[in-house]
PDB file of C-alpha atoms in Angstrom:
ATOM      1  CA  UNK A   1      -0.655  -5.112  -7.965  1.00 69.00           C
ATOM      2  CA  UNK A   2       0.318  -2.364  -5.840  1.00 90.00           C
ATOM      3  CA  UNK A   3      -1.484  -2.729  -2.424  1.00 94.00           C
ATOM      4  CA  UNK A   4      -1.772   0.224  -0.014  1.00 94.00           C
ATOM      5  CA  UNK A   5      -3.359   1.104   3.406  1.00 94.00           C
ATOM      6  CA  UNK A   6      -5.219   4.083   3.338  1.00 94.00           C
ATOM      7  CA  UNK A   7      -8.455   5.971   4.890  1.00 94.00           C
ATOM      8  CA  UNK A   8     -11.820   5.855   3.530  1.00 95.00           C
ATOM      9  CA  UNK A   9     -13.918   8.458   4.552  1.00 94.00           C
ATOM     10  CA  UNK A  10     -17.153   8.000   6.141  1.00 93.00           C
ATOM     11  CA  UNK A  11     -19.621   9.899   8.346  1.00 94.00           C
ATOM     12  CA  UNK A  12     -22.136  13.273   6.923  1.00 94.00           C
ATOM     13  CA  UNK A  13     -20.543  16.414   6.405  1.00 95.00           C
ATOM     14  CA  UNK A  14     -18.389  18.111   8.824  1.00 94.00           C
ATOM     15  CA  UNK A  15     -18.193  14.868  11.005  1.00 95.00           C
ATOM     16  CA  UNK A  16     -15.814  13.411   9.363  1.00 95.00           C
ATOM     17  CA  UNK A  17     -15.284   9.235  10.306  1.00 95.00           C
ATOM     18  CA  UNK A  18     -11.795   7.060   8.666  1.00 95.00           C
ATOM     19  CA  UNK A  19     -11.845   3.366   8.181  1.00 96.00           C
ATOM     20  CA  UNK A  20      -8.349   1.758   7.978  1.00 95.00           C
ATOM     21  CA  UNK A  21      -8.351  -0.221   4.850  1.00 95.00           C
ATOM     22  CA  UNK A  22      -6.104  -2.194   2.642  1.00 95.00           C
ATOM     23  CA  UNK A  23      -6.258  -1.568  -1.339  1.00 94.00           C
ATOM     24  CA  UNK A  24      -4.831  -1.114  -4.801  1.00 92.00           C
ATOM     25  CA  UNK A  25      -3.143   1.976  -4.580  1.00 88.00           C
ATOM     26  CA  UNK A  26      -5.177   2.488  -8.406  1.00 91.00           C
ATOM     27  CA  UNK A  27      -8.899   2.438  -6.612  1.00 88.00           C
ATOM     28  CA  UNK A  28     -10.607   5.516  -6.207  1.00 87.00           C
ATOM     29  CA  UNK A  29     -10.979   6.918  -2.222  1.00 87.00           C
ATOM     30  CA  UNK A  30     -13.652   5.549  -1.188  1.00 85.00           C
ATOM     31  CA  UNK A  31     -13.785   2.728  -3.811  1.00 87.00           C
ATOM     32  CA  UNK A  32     -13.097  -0.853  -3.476  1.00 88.00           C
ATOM     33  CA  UNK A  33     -10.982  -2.286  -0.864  1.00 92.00           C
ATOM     34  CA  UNK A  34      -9.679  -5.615   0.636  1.00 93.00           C
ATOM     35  CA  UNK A  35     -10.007  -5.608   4.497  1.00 94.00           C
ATOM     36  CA  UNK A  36     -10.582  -3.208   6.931  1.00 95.00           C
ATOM     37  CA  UNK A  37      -7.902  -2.798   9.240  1.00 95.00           C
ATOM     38  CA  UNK A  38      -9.007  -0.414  11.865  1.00 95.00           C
ATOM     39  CA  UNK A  39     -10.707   3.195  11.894  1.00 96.00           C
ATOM     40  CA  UNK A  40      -9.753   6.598  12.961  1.00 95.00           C
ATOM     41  CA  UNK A  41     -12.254   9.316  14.529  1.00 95.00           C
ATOM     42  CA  UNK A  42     -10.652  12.939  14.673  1.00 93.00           C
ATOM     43  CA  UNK A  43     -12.946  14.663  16.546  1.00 94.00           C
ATOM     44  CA  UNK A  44     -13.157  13.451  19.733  1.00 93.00           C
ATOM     45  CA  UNK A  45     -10.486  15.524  21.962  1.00 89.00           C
ATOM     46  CA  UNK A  46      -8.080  12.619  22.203  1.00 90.00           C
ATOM     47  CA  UNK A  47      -8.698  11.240  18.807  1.00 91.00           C
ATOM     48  CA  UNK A  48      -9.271   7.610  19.004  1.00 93.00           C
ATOM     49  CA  UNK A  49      -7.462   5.043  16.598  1.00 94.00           C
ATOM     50  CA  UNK A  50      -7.860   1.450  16.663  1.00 95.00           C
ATOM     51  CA  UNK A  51      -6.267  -1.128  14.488  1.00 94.00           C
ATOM     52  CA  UNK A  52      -6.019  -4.764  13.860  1.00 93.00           C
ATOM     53  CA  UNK A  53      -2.461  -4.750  15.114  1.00 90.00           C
ATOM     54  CA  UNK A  54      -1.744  -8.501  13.675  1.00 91.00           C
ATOM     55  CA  UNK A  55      -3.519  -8.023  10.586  1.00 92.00           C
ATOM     56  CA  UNK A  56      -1.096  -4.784   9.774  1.00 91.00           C
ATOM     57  CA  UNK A  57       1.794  -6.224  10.480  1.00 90.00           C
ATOM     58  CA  UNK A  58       0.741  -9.189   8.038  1.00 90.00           C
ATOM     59  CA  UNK A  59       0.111  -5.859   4.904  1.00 91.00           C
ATOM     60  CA  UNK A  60       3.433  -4.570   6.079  1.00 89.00           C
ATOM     61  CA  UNK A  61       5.124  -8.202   5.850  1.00 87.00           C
ATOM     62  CA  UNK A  62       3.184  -8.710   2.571  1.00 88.00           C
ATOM     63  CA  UNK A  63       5.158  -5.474   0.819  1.00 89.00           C
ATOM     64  CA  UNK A  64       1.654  -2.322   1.351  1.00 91.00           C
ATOM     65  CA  UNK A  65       2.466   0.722   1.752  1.00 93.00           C
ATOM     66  CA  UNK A  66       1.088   2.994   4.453  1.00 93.00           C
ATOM     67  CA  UNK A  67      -0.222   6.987   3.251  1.00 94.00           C
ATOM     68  CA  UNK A  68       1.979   9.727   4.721  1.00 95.00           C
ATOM     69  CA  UNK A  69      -1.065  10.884   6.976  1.00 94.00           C
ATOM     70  CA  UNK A  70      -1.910   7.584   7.955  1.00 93.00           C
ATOM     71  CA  UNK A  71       1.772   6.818   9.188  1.00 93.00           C
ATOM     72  CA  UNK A  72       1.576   9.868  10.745  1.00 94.00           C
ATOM     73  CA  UNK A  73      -1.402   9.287  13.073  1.00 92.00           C
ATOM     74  CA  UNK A  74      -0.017   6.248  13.980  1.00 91.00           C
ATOM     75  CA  UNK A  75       3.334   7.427  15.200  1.00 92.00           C
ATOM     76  CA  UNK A  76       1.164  10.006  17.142  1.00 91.00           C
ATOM     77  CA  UNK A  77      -0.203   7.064  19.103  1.00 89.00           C
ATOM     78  CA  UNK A  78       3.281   5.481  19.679  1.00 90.00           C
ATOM     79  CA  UNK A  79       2.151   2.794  17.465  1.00 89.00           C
ATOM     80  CA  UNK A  80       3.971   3.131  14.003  1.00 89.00           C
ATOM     81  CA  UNK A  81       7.540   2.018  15.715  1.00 89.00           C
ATOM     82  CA  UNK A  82       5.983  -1.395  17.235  1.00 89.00           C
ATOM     83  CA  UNK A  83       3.640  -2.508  14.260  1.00 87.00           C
ATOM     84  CA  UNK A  84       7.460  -1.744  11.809  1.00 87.00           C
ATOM     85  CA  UNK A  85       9.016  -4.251  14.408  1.00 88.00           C
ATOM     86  CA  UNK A  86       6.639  -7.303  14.781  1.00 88.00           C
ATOM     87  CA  UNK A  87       6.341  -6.659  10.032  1.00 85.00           C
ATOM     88  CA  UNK A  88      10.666  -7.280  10.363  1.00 87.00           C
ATOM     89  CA  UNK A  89       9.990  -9.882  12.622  1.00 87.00           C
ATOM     90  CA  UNK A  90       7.090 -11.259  10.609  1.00 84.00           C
ATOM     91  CA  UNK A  91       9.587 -11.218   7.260  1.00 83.00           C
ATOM     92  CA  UNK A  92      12.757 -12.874   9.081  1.00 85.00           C
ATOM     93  CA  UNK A  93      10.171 -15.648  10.060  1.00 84.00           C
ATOM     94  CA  UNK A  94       9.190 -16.574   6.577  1.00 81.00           C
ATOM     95  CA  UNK A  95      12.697 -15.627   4.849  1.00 82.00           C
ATOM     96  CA  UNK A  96      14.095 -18.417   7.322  1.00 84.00           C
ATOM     97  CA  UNK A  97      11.055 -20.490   6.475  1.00 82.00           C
ATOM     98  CA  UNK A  98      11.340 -20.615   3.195  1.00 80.00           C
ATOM     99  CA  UNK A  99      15.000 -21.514   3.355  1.00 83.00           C
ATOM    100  CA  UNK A 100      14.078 -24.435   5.609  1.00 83.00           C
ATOM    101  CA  UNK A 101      12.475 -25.711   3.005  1.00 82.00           C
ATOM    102  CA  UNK A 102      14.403 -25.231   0.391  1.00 81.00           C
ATOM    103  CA  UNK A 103      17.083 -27.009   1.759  1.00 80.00           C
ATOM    104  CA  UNK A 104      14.760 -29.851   2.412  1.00 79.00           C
ATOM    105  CA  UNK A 105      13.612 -29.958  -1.683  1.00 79.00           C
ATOM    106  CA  UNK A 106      17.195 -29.369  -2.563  1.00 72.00           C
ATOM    107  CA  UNK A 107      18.573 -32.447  -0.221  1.00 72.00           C
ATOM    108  CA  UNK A 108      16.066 -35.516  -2.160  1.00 71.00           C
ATOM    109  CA  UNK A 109      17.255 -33.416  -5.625  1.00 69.00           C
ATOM    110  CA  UNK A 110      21.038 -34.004  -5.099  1.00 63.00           C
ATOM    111  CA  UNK A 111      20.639 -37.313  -3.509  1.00 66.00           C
ATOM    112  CA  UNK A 112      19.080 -38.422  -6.877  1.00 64.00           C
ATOM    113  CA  UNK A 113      21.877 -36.608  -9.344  1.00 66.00           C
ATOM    114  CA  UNK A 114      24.700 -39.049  -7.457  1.00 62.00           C
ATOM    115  CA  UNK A 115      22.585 -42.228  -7.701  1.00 60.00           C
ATOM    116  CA  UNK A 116      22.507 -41.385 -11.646  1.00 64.00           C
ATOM    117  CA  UNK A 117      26.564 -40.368 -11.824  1.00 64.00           C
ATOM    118  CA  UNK A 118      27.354 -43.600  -9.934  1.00 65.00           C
ATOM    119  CA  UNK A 119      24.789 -45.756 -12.257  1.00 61.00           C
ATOM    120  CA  UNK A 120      26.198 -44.746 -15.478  1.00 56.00           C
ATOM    121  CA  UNK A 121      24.012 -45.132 -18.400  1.00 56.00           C
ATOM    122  CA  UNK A 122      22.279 -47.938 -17.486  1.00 57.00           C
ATOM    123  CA  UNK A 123      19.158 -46.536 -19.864  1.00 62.00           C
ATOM    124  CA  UNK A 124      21.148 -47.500 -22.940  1.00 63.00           C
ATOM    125  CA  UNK A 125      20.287 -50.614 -24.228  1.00 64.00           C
ATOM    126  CA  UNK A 126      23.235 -52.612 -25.049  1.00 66.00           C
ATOM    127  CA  UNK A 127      24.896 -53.584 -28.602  1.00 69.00           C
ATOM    128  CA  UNK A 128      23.768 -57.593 -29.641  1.00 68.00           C
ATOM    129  CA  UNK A 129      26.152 -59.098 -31.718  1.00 65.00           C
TER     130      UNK A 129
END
């Protein structure tokens, strides 16, 4: 499933209102989502933009894809460069993570393969004569 964050448009006519939301990129506009992330308001003379800051970086970790207008607003407010940071960050955390325990499940595995070479085959039953 392709995920990406995207406006939906609220507000009446010509007073136009944007939620921040998460959702496959194949919904319609203003069609099913899953989590709101923030909203933008244009009109206001410094247009005001707030965002879950912690749960964007998660979307960005998690492989969404911003719009071009919304990744646009937010390098407007000098917060695009930041929230592409802590999403790195956020990846290099669970890559190393996930290696950790890796290595941990792969330790017990080869641990058991040289108790079974030194053993022999000790699950053969043996010739009576």
């Amino acid at each position: 499933m392709a995920v990406s964050i995207r406006f939906r448009r609220g507000g009446r006519r010509n007073r136009p209102f944007f939620r921040i939301v998460v959702a496959d990129s194949r919904s319609p506009r203003d069609g099913k989502f899953i989590e709101t992330l923030g909203y933008y308001d244009p009109l206001p003379d410094p247009e005001i933009v707030k965002v879950k800051e912690d749960r964007m970086v998660y979307w960005l970790a998690q492989g969404a894809i911003p719009t071009k207008n919304l990744k646009s607003i937010l390098r407007r407010q000098g917060l695009w460069a930041k929230l592409v940071k802590m999403a790195e960050e956020e990846k290099l955390k669970a890559k190393s993570k996930a290696q950790q325990t890796e290595q941990k499940t792969a330790e017990p595995q080869a641990e058991a393969e040289v108790a079974t070479e030194q053993g022999g085959n000790d699950d053969r039953p043996e010739d009576v004569h």
